[in-house]
Short mmCIF file of C-alpha atoms in Angstrom, two decimals:
data_model
loop_
_atom_site.label_atom_id
_atom_site.label_comp_id
_atom_site.label_asym_id
_atom_site.label_seq_id
_atom_site.Cartn_x
_atom_site.Cartn_y
_atom_site.Cartn_z
CA MET A 571 41.95 91.20 64.69
CA THR A 572 45.24 90.11 62.93
CA LEU A 573 47.90 88.69 65.30
CA THR A 574 51.64 89.17 64.57
CA LEU A 575 54.75 87.94 66.22
CA ALA A 576 56.63 91.07 65.12
CA PRO A 577 57.54 93.47 67.90
CA ARG A 578 55.50 96.61 68.16
CA SER A 579 58.19 99.17 69.16
CA LEU A 580 60.97 100.28 66.90
CA PHE A 581 63.53 99.60 69.55
CA SER A 582 62.48 95.93 69.77
CA ARG A 583 62.48 95.56 65.95
CA LEU A 584 66.00 97.03 65.66
CA VAL A 585 67.35 94.79 68.40
CA LEU A 586 65.71 91.80 66.84
CA VAL A 587 67.18 92.59 63.43
CA GLN A 588 70.58 93.07 64.84
CA LEU A 589 70.65 89.97 67.07
CA SER A 590 69.26 87.76 64.21
CA VAL A 591 71.99 88.87 61.75
CA LEU A 592 74.53 88.41 64.52
CA VAL A 593 73.38 84.99 65.53
CA VAL A 594 73.29 83.86 61.78
CA ALA A 595 76.86 85.15 61.32
CA LEU A 596 78.19 83.39 64.29
CA LEU A 597 76.43 80.01 63.34
CA VAL A 598 77.91 80.28 59.93
CA SER A 599 81.39 81.11 61.28
CA PHE A 600 81.14 78.26 63.64
CA ALA A 601 80.04 75.84 61.00
CA ILE A 602 82.98 76.96 58.89
CA HIS A 603 85.38 76.60 61.79
CA MET A 604 84.26 73.10 62.42
CA HIS A 605 84.62 72.20 58.97
CA GLU A 606 88.23 73.52 58.71
CA ARG A 607 88.98 72.03 62.08
CA GLY A 608 87.72 68.64 60.91
CA VAL A 609 89.87 68.84 57.78
CA ALA A 610 93.00 69.86 59.85
CA LEU A 611 92.50 66.97 62.31
CA ALA A 612 92.08 64.56 59.54
CA GLN A 613 95.36 65.82 57.85
CA ALA A 614 97.14 65.63 61.08
CA SER A 615 95.86 62.09 61.91
CA GLY A 616 96.77 61.04 58.37
CA MET A 617 100.25 62.43 58.63
CA GLN A 618 100.72 60.73 62.01
CA ALA A 619 99.53 57.48 60.60
CA ALA A 620 101.83 57.70 57.55
CA GLN A 621 104.79 58.54 59.72
CA ARG A 622 104.30 55.51 61.92
CA ILE A 623 103.67 53.14 58.98
CA ALA A 624 106.82 54.38 57.32
CA ASP A 625 108.87 53.64 60.63
CA VAL A 626 107.39 50.11 60.78
CA VAL A 627 108.18 49.53 57.10
CA LYS A 628 111.78 50.54 57.57
CA LEU A 629 112.03 48.35 60.68
CA LEU A 630 110.48 45.30 58.63
CA GLU A 631 113.00 45.85 55.79
CA SER A 632 115.86 45.20 58.10
CA LEU A 633 114.46 41.83 59.33
CA ALA A 634 114.29 38.36 57.99
CA PRO A 635 110.94 37.00 56.85
CA ALA A 636 110.69 34.67 60.05
CA GLU A 637 111.54 37.51 62.30
CA ARG A 638 108.97 39.91 60.59
CA ARG A 639 105.97 37.89 61.71
CA ARG A 640 107.00 38.03 65.31
CA ILE A 641 107.60 41.78 65.19
CA VAL A 642 104.24 42.17 63.33
CA GLN A 643 102.52 40.30 66.19
CA VAL A 644 104.13 42.75 68.57
CA PHE A 645 103.35 45.97 66.80
CA SER A 646 99.91 45.03 65.58
CA ALA A 647 97.77 46.68 68.22
CA ALA A 648 95.02 49.37 68.05
CA PRO A 649 94.96 51.85 66.59
CA LEU A 650 97.47 50.39 64.02
CA THR A 651 96.73 46.85 62.79
CA ILE A 652 99.35 45.13 60.64
CA SER A 653 98.89 41.99 58.51
CA LEU A 654 101.20 39.87 56.39
CA ASP A 655 98.49 37.66 54.99
CA GLN A 656 96.03 40.07 53.31
CA ARG A 657 95.61 39.81 49.49
CA PRO A 658 96.31 42.85 47.41
CA LEU A 659 94.21 45.85 48.35
CA ASP A 660 91.49 46.98 45.92
CA ALA A 661 91.58 50.70 46.66
CA GLN A 662 88.82 51.39 44.21
CA ALA A 663 86.46 49.09 46.05
CA LEU A 664 87.21 50.55 49.44
CA ASP A 665 87.25 54.22 48.28
CA PRO A 666 85.34 54.35 44.93
CA GLU A 667 85.38 58.08 44.77
CA GLY A 668 89.09 58.20 45.51
CA GLY A 669 88.55 61.25 47.68
CA PRO A 670 91.08 63.99 48.56
CA ARG A 671 91.87 62.47 52.04
CA SER A 672 93.18 59.25 50.11
CA ALA A 673 95.24 61.28 47.80
CA LEU A 674 96.73 63.34 50.65
CA PHE A 675 97.39 60.20 52.72
CA GLY A 676 99.15 58.67 49.78
CA LEU A 677 101.24 61.77 49.20
CA MET A 678 102.41 61.84 52.71
CA LEU A 679 103.10 58.06 52.88
CA ARG A 680 105.20 58.12 49.78
CA ARG A 681 107.10 61.26 50.97
CA PHE A 682 108.10 59.21 54.10
CA LEU A 683 108.82 56.06 52.28
CA GLY A 684 110.28 57.36 48.99
CA ASP A 685 108.51 57.67 45.66
CA ALA A 686 109.96 54.60 44.07
CA ARG A 687 108.19 52.17 46.56
CA PRO A 688 104.90 50.59 45.35
CA VAL A 689 102.08 51.84 47.76
CA ALA A 690 98.28 51.41 47.64
CA VAL A 691 96.17 53.52 49.97
CA ALA A 692 92.64 54.11 50.94
CA VAL A 693 90.68 56.19 53.52
CA THR A 694 87.45 54.68 54.68
CA GLN A 695 84.72 55.33 57.23
CA SER A 696 84.87 52.31 59.46
CA GLU A 697 81.99 51.25 61.51
CA GLY A 698 83.88 50.66 64.90
CA VAL A 699 87.12 49.92 66.59
CA ILE A 700 88.38 46.69 68.00
CA PRO A 701 86.86 46.07 71.36
CA ALA A 702 89.26 46.55 74.21
CA GLU A 703 89.24 43.00 75.44
CA THR A 704 89.84 41.70 71.93
CA ARG A 705 92.73 44.19 70.99
CA MET A 706 94.44 43.10 74.29
CA GLY A 707 94.08 39.36 73.75
CA PRO A 708 96.85 36.96 73.00
CA PRO A 709 98.79 37.54 69.91
CA GLY A 710 98.47 35.37 66.85
CA PRO A 711 98.62 35.14 63.18
CA MET A 712 96.26 37.74 61.45
CA ALA A 713 94.59 35.10 59.35
CA HIS A 714 93.48 33.21 62.62
CA ARG A 715 91.46 36.25 63.68
CA PRO A 716 87.77 36.09 62.46
CA TRP A 717 87.49 39.90 61.98
CA MET A 718 90.80 39.83 59.86
CA ALA A 719 89.64 37.70 56.93
CA PRO A 720 91.71 38.55 53.94
CA GLY A 721 90.13 41.43 51.97
CA ALA A 722 87.89 42.37 55.00
CA PRO A 723 88.17 45.51 57.17
CA MET A 724 90.49 44.90 60.07
CA HIS A 725 88.65 47.03 62.53
CA LEU A 726 85.23 46.06 64.06
CA GLY A 727 83.30 47.42 67.11
CA SER A 728 80.66 49.73 68.18
CA GLN A 729 82.34 53.15 67.54
CA ARG A 730 82.53 55.12 64.33
CA GLY A 731 85.80 56.36 62.92
CA VAL A 732 88.14 56.81 60.01
CA SER A 733 90.57 54.21 58.76
CA PHE A 734 93.74 54.86 56.95
CA VAL A 735 94.59 51.67 55.02
CA ALA A 736 97.86 51.10 53.08
CA GLN A 737 99.64 48.25 51.47
CA VAL A 738 103.35 48.45 51.08
CA ARG A 739 105.55 46.00 49.17
CA LEU A 740 108.85 45.28 50.71
CA ASN A 741 112.06 44.86 48.79
CA ASP A 742 111.81 40.98 48.95
CA GLY A 743 108.25 41.07 47.46
CA ALA A 744 106.44 40.60 50.83
CA LEU A 745 103.11 42.48 51.04
CA VAL A 746 102.38 44.45 54.29
CA THR A 747 98.87 45.77 55.05
CA PHE A 748 98.44 48.58 57.56
CA ASP A 749 94.99 49.72 59.00
CA SER A 750 95.46 52.76 61.20
CA ARG A 751 92.17 53.63 62.96
CA GLN A 752 91.44 57.30 64.05
CA PRO A 753 88.43 57.33 66.42
CA VAL A 754 85.90 60.17 66.13
CA HIS A 755 86.53 61.27 69.75
CA THR A 756 89.73 62.87 68.66
CA ALA A 757 87.69 65.84 67.29
CA ASP A 758 85.80 66.90 70.45
CA TRP A 759 83.79 70.15 70.57
CA PRO A 760 85.89 73.35 70.92
CA TYR A 761 84.66 74.55 74.09
CA ARG A 762 87.01 77.49 74.23
CA LEU A 763 85.83 78.71 70.99
CA LEU A 764 82.18 78.36 72.10
CA LEU A 765 83.02 80.35 75.27
CA SER A 766 84.60 83.07 73.06
CA LEU A 767 81.65 83.15 70.81
CA ALA A 768 79.29 83.40 73.85
CA VAL A 769 81.35 86.24 75.31
CA LEU A 770 81.31 88.08 71.97
CA LEU A 771 77.56 87.55 71.57
CA ALA A 772 76.88 88.89 75.08
CA ALA A 773 79.12 91.98 74.40
CA VAL A 774 77.48 92.71 71.15
CA ILE A 775 73.92 92.39 72.67
CA ALA A 776 74.91 94.85 75.44
CA VAL A 777 76.31 97.33 72.96
CA SER A 778 73.36 96.94 70.67
CA LEU A 779 70.76 97.56 73.29
CA VAL A 780 72.66 100.76 74.35
CA ALA A 781 73.15 101.96 70.77
CA VAL A 782 69.52 101.19 69.71
CA ARG A 783 68.15 102.89 72.92
CA TRP A 784 70.42 105.92 72.12
CA ALA A 785 69.29 106.07 68.57
CA THR A 786 65.49 105.83 69.26
CA ARG A 787 65.51 108.20 72.23
CA PRO A 788 64.93 111.27 69.98
CA LEU A 789 61.91 109.58 68.50
CA ASN A 790 60.53 109.11 72.11
CA ALA A 791 61.07 112.74 72.74
CA LEU A 792 59.45 113.87 69.59
CA ALA A 793 56.38 111.62 70.39
CA ASP A 794 56.14 113.14 73.82
CA ALA A 795 56.46 116.74 72.45
CA ALA A 796 53.69 115.96 70.05
CA ASP A 797 51.47 114.46 72.68
CA GLU A 798 51.97 117.47 75.07
CA LEU A 799 51.40 119.86 72.07
CA GLY A 800 47.71 118.88 71.87
CA ARG A 801 47.22 119.96 75.50
CA ASN A 802 49.41 122.99 75.60
CA ILE A 803 50.20 124.98 72.45
CA ASP A 804 52.60 127.13 74.25
CA ARG A 805 54.91 124.46 75.61
CA ALA A 806 58.63 124.96 75.61
CA PRO A 807 60.29 124.22 72.19
CA MET A 808 62.29 121.06 71.74
CA PRO A 809 66.02 121.26 72.14
CA GLU A 810 67.62 121.44 68.73
CA LYS A 811 70.75 119.21 69.42
CA GLY A 812 71.92 115.77 68.60
CA PRO A 813 72.54 114.12 65.13
CA VAL A 814 71.66 116.15 61.98
CA GLU A 815 68.45 114.27 61.30
CA VAL A 816 67.31 114.79 65.03
CA VAL A 817 68.11 118.61 64.77
CA ARG A 818 66.20 118.85 61.47
CA ALA A 819 63.17 117.06 62.97
CA ALA A 820 63.22 119.15 66.11
CA ARG A 821 63.53 122.38 64.16
CA ALA A 822 60.67 121.33 61.92
CA PHE A 823 58.51 120.51 64.87
CA ASN A 824 59.35 123.85 66.66
CA GLU A 825 58.55 125.72 63.61
CA MET A 826 55.15 123.95 63.16
CA GLN A 827 54.40 124.71 66.86
CA ARG A 828 55.28 128.35 66.25
CA ARG A 829 52.99 128.60 63.15
CA LEU A 830 50.07 126.75 64.85
CA ALA A 831 50.34 129.07 67.91
CA SER A 832 50.54 132.18 65.61
CA TYR A 833 47.54 131.01 63.63
CA ILE A 834 45.41 130.34 66.79
CA ARG A 835 46.31 133.65 68.37
CA GLU A 836 45.39 135.49 65.20
CA ARG A 837 42.11 133.51 64.78
CA THR A 838 41.23 134.20 68.56
CA ALA A 839 42.22 137.86 68.16
CA THR A 840 40.01 138.21 65.00
CA LEU A 841 37.07 136.70 66.75
CA ALA A 842 37.58 138.73 69.74
CA ALA A 843 37.77 141.89 67.63
CA MET A 844 34.60 140.99 65.91
CA SER A 845 32.71 140.29 69.02
CA HIS A 846 33.78 143.62 70.37
CA ASP A 847 32.73 145.51 67.36
CA LEU A 848 29.36 143.66 67.35
CA LYS A 849 28.52 144.95 70.81
CA THR A 850 27.97 148.42 69.45
CA PRO A 851 25.30 147.48 66.85
CA VAL A 852 23.68 144.97 69.31
CA SER A 853 23.52 147.68 71.94
CA ARG A 854 21.90 150.06 69.44
CA LEU A 855 19.38 147.50 68.40
CA ARG A 856 18.44 146.74 71.94
CA LEU A 857 17.84 150.42 72.57
CA ARG A 858 15.69 150.76 69.51
CA ALA A 859 13.74 147.61 70.44
CA GLU A 860 12.93 149.26 73.69
CA LEU A 861 11.24 152.15 71.78
CA LEU A 862 8.89 149.64 69.99
CA GLU A 863 5.23 149.79 71.02
CA ASP A 864 4.36 146.29 69.91
CA SER A 865 5.34 144.12 72.92
CA ALA A 866 5.37 140.83 70.84
CA VAL A 867 7.69 142.21 68.26
CA LYS A 868 9.71 143.75 70.93
CA LYS A 869 10.03 140.28 72.76
CA LYS A 870 11.22 138.61 69.58
CA ILE A 871 13.85 141.16 68.89
CA ALA A 872 15.16 140.79 72.37
CA GLN A 873 15.24 137.02 72.07
CA ASP A 874 17.24 137.38 68.74
CA LEU A 875 19.76 139.86 70.46
CA GLU A 876 20.23 137.57 73.47
CA GLU A 877 20.82 134.58 71.05
CA MET A 878 23.41 136.66 69.05
CA GLU A 879 25.18 137.56 72.28
CA SER A 880 25.21 133.96 73.40
CA MET A 881 26.60 132.77 70.15
CA ILE A 882 29.47 135.42 70.24
CA HIS A 883 30.20 134.53 73.86
CA GLY A 884 30.07 130.77 73.32
CA THR A 885 32.44 131.04 70.23
CA LEU A 886 34.93 133.01 72.17
CA GLU A 887 34.76 130.48 75.04
CA PHE A 888 35.33 127.68 72.54
CA MET A 889 38.22 129.42 70.90
CA ARG A 890 39.77 130.11 74.25
CA GLY A 891 38.96 126.64 75.72
CA GLY A 892 42.60 125.33 75.63
CA GLU A 893 44.53 128.63 75.68
CA SER A 894 43.93 130.04 78.97
CA ALA A 895 47.00 131.31 80.87
CA GLU A 896 45.51 129.92 84.14
CA LYS A 897 48.16 127.72 86.04
CA ALA A 898 47.52 124.35 87.21
CA GLN A 899 47.05 123.99 91.04
CA PRO A 900 45.45 121.58 93.64
CA ILE A 901 41.69 121.73 93.38
CA ASP A 902 39.22 120.59 96.21
CA VAL A 903 36.88 118.67 93.94
CA LYS A 904 34.26 118.35 96.61
CA ALA A 905 34.20 122.13 97.26
CA LEU A 906 34.01 122.73 93.38
CA LEU A 907 31.13 120.47 92.98
CA GLU A 908 29.25 121.73 95.98
CA SER A 909 29.57 125.30 94.62
CA LEU A 910 28.00 124.16 91.33
CA GLN A 911 25.28 122.29 93.29
CA ALA A 912 24.54 125.43 95.39
CA ASP A 913 24.31 127.70 92.45
CA ALA A 914 21.88 125.31 90.63
CA GLN A 915 19.69 124.81 93.59
CA ILE A 916 19.30 128.70 93.93
CA THR A 917 17.39 128.58 90.60
CA GLY A 918 15.16 125.70 91.92
CA ALA A 919 17.02 122.78 90.18
CA GLU A 920 17.41 119.38 91.69
CA VAL A 921 21.02 118.35 92.05
CA ALA A 922 22.29 115.41 94.18
CA LEU A 923 26.04 114.77 94.97
CA GLU A 924 27.53 111.38 95.78
CA GLY A 925 31.03 110.23 96.40
CA ALA A 926 34.13 112.37 97.14
CA ALA A 927 37.69 112.78 95.99
CA ALA A 928 40.27 111.29 98.32
CA ARG A 929 42.84 114.05 97.71
CA PRO A 930 42.95 117.35 95.66
CA TYR A 931 43.24 117.06 91.98
CA VAL A 932 45.91 119.26 90.17
CA GLY A 933 44.30 121.05 87.41
CA ARG A 934 43.03 124.53 86.24
CA PRO A 935 40.20 125.49 88.48
CA GLN A 936 38.31 127.91 86.29
CA ALA A 937 38.60 125.74 83.12
CA LEU A 938 37.52 122.78 85.17
CA LYS A 939 34.57 124.65 86.71
CA ARG A 940 33.43 125.74 83.14
CA CYS A 941 33.62 122.13 81.94
CA LEU A 942 31.61 120.80 84.77
CA GLY A 943 29.13 123.82 84.70
CA ASN A 944 28.56 123.03 81.00
CA LEU A 945 27.71 119.39 81.73
CA LEU A 946 25.44 120.17 84.62
CA ASP A 947 23.60 122.94 82.60
CA ASN A 948 23.05 120.49 79.80
CA ALA A 949 21.80 117.79 82.25
CA LEU A 950 19.31 120.28 83.96
CA LYS A 951 18.23 121.78 80.67
CA TYR A 952 17.10 118.48 79.04
CA GLY A 953 16.76 116.24 82.02
CA LYS A 954 15.19 118.57 84.70
CA SER A 955 17.47 117.06 87.33
CA ALA A 956 21.03 116.00 87.80
CA LEU A 957 23.14 113.46 89.83
CA LEU A 958 26.91 114.03 90.38
CA LEU A 959 28.84 110.96 90.99
CA VAL A 960 32.50 110.99 92.07
CA GLU A 961 34.90 107.92 91.72
CA ASP A 962 38.49 108.41 92.78
CA ALA A 963 41.38 106.02 92.15
CA PRO A 964 45.23 106.33 92.46
CA GLU A 965 45.56 106.72 88.73
CA ARG A 966 42.51 108.68 87.70
CA LEU A 967 39.53 110.76 88.86
CA ILE A 968 36.06 110.08 87.36
CA ILE A 969 33.08 112.44 87.56
CA ARG A 970 29.69 111.37 86.18
CA VAL A 971 26.80 113.59 85.43
CA ARG A 972 23.46 111.74 85.12
CA ASP A 973 20.16 113.17 84.01
CA ARG A 974 16.62 111.71 83.56
CA GLY A 975 16.22 113.22 80.15
CA PRO A 976 15.24 111.35 76.82
CA GLY A 977 18.87 110.49 75.97
CA ILE A 978 20.69 110.78 72.66
CA PRO A 979 20.27 108.36 69.79
CA GLU A 980 23.43 106.04 69.62
CA PRO A 981 24.67 107.36 66.29
CA GLU A 982 24.57 111.00 67.54
CA LEU A 983 26.54 110.39 70.79
CA GLU A 984 29.78 111.56 69.19
CA ARG A 985 28.45 114.09 66.71
CA VAL A 986 27.13 116.33 69.55
CA PHE A 987 30.61 117.11 70.46
CA GLU A 988 31.14 118.88 67.09
CA PRO A 989 31.06 122.66 67.26
CA PHE A 990 27.61 124.29 66.56
CA TYR A 991 25.98 120.85 66.01
CA ARG A 992 22.37 120.53 67.31
CA LEU A 993 20.13 117.60 67.56
CA GLU A 994 16.87 118.01 65.57
CA GLY A 995 14.07 118.47 68.03
CA SER A 996 16.25 118.68 71.17
CA ARG A 997 17.24 122.36 70.94
CA SER A 998 15.12 125.25 70.07
CA ARG A 999 14.80 128.90 70.98
CA ASP A 1000 13.01 127.78 74.18
CA THR A 1001 15.95 125.82 75.50
CA GLY A 1002 18.64 128.16 74.02
CA GLY A 1003 22.18 126.98 73.22
CA THR A 1004 24.59 127.48 70.58
CA GLY A 1005 25.93 123.82 70.22
CA LEU A 1006 29.20 124.66 71.75
CA GLY A 1007 28.81 123.58 75.41
CA LEU A 1008 29.80 119.99 74.97
CA SER A 1009 32.62 121.00 72.55
CA ILE A 1010 34.06 123.37 75.19
CA ALA A 1011 33.66 120.75 77.81
CA ARG A 1012 35.57 118.08 75.88
CA LYS A 1013 38.32 120.50 74.92
CA ILE A 1014 38.85 121.38 78.61
CA ALA A 1015 39.02 117.58 79.50
CA GLN A 1016 41.59 116.98 76.77
CA LEU A 1017 43.62 119.98 77.91
CA HIS A 1018 43.87 118.02 81.23
CA GLY A 1019 45.02 114.98 79.44
CA GLY A 1020 41.58 113.19 80.05
CA SER A 1021 38.46 112.26 78.07
CA LEU A 1022 34.78 113.03 77.97
CA ASN A 1023 32.23 110.56 76.62
CA LEU A 1024 28.43 110.14 76.70
CA ARG A 1025 26.26 107.07 77.10
CA ASN A 1026 22.62 106.41 77.40
CA LEU A 1027 21.45 104.77 80.67
CA ALA A 1028 19.31 101.75 80.60
CA PRO A 1029 16.33 103.02 82.59
CA GLY A 1030 16.48 106.25 80.51
CA GLY A 1031 18.51 109.30 80.65
CA LEU A 1032 22.14 110.26 79.70
CA GLU A 1033 25.37 110.06 81.49
CA ALA A 1034 28.42 112.19 80.86
CA VAL A 1035 31.70 110.64 82.00
CA LEU A 1036 34.60 112.86 82.63
CA THR A 1037 37.91 111.01 83.19
CA LEU A 1038 40.85 112.96 84.44
CA PRO A 1039 44.23 111.22 84.86
CA ARG A 1040 46.13 111.77 88.18
CA LEU A 1041 49.71 112.82 87.22
#
């Protein structure tokens, strides 16, 4: 048996497809948003760093060299570190690809400082920030700090981040190095956006469930109608309303039901007319047979005529098996079985009854009596005795008919339900029968929404199992 993870129902498959597409679309949108948000935050942080660097440069321009160092020591604190002792910046070594962030940062810095001032910039991924206890330590010359060796990164620590590094040459030729560190935690998760996406997803799921259920409901109605059609060809037509496709399917189904019902009625009427017309010649033959003096020939002709009448009657019963106008009503199962038992015992047959139904069964009394009668006759004909077992349950009623006959070969257990089928050696003129008894019985079982099956018993004999659902 092949196992598959795909849902079995159309409703589940449509919901799965819609939700899969929706989730993928939301994930892609969220990824694009996060990327754009990161770019926007980087631009904003670069602009803030460029503005602050430009303000410091303008302040240093107005001070004497000795005063600059003191001011630098005051302003040099994370996230902006300032140094007057760094050698010229090798931007290509720090940022070998010369990425767009460096170009944008340089453009913003030159805009704030003026295009004529020499500026070298680089944007790098730094490994960490200055530890808090170190940043807040006593001020001193940058060259005396071990993490501020000339040419080395001016930020160390345990957190990752982005460093905007810039070197600006003042009017008197002094070189000032700025390192503005932007930590990663400035780009936190957009919880409001996540909440909005979650609300959107929940709303779409709810609408999808309602829409798919609404779209698949006509299919369920069509399946129910087709299932009921097998039990009642004269069921009420499907309502022809809804979308165009549903109306077309309902109209086609109703037309199919009408044609089937018409065909069955015509076939039954034809056979009924034939059986009626055959009664006259059969009656004439019976009268002529009575005039024969040879008793042996007379007996054979009478047997042939009885077989012809039995075949005609059986054929009509089979044709009318599921078309009776009889209405369903509560049936006392025990009383029905006891009446069949009494009728069989009058003829000297041995019939035992075990079990009882807890409550009446709603069905067609005459049809059900015909079904059980055929099974009982079949058991008595080939098994000489019969046992009727009744098993009642809340959801179904099971009636077993057992005999002590020779049974049926396993390959033939289903074929005996075919109309006019006879087992070789099991039926003859002595036993009679037309091969329609089991066919009629199964058809009546199916009319009630149940089933009829045969199985051989281990000690010997045959068991017919009639299962009737309780509605």
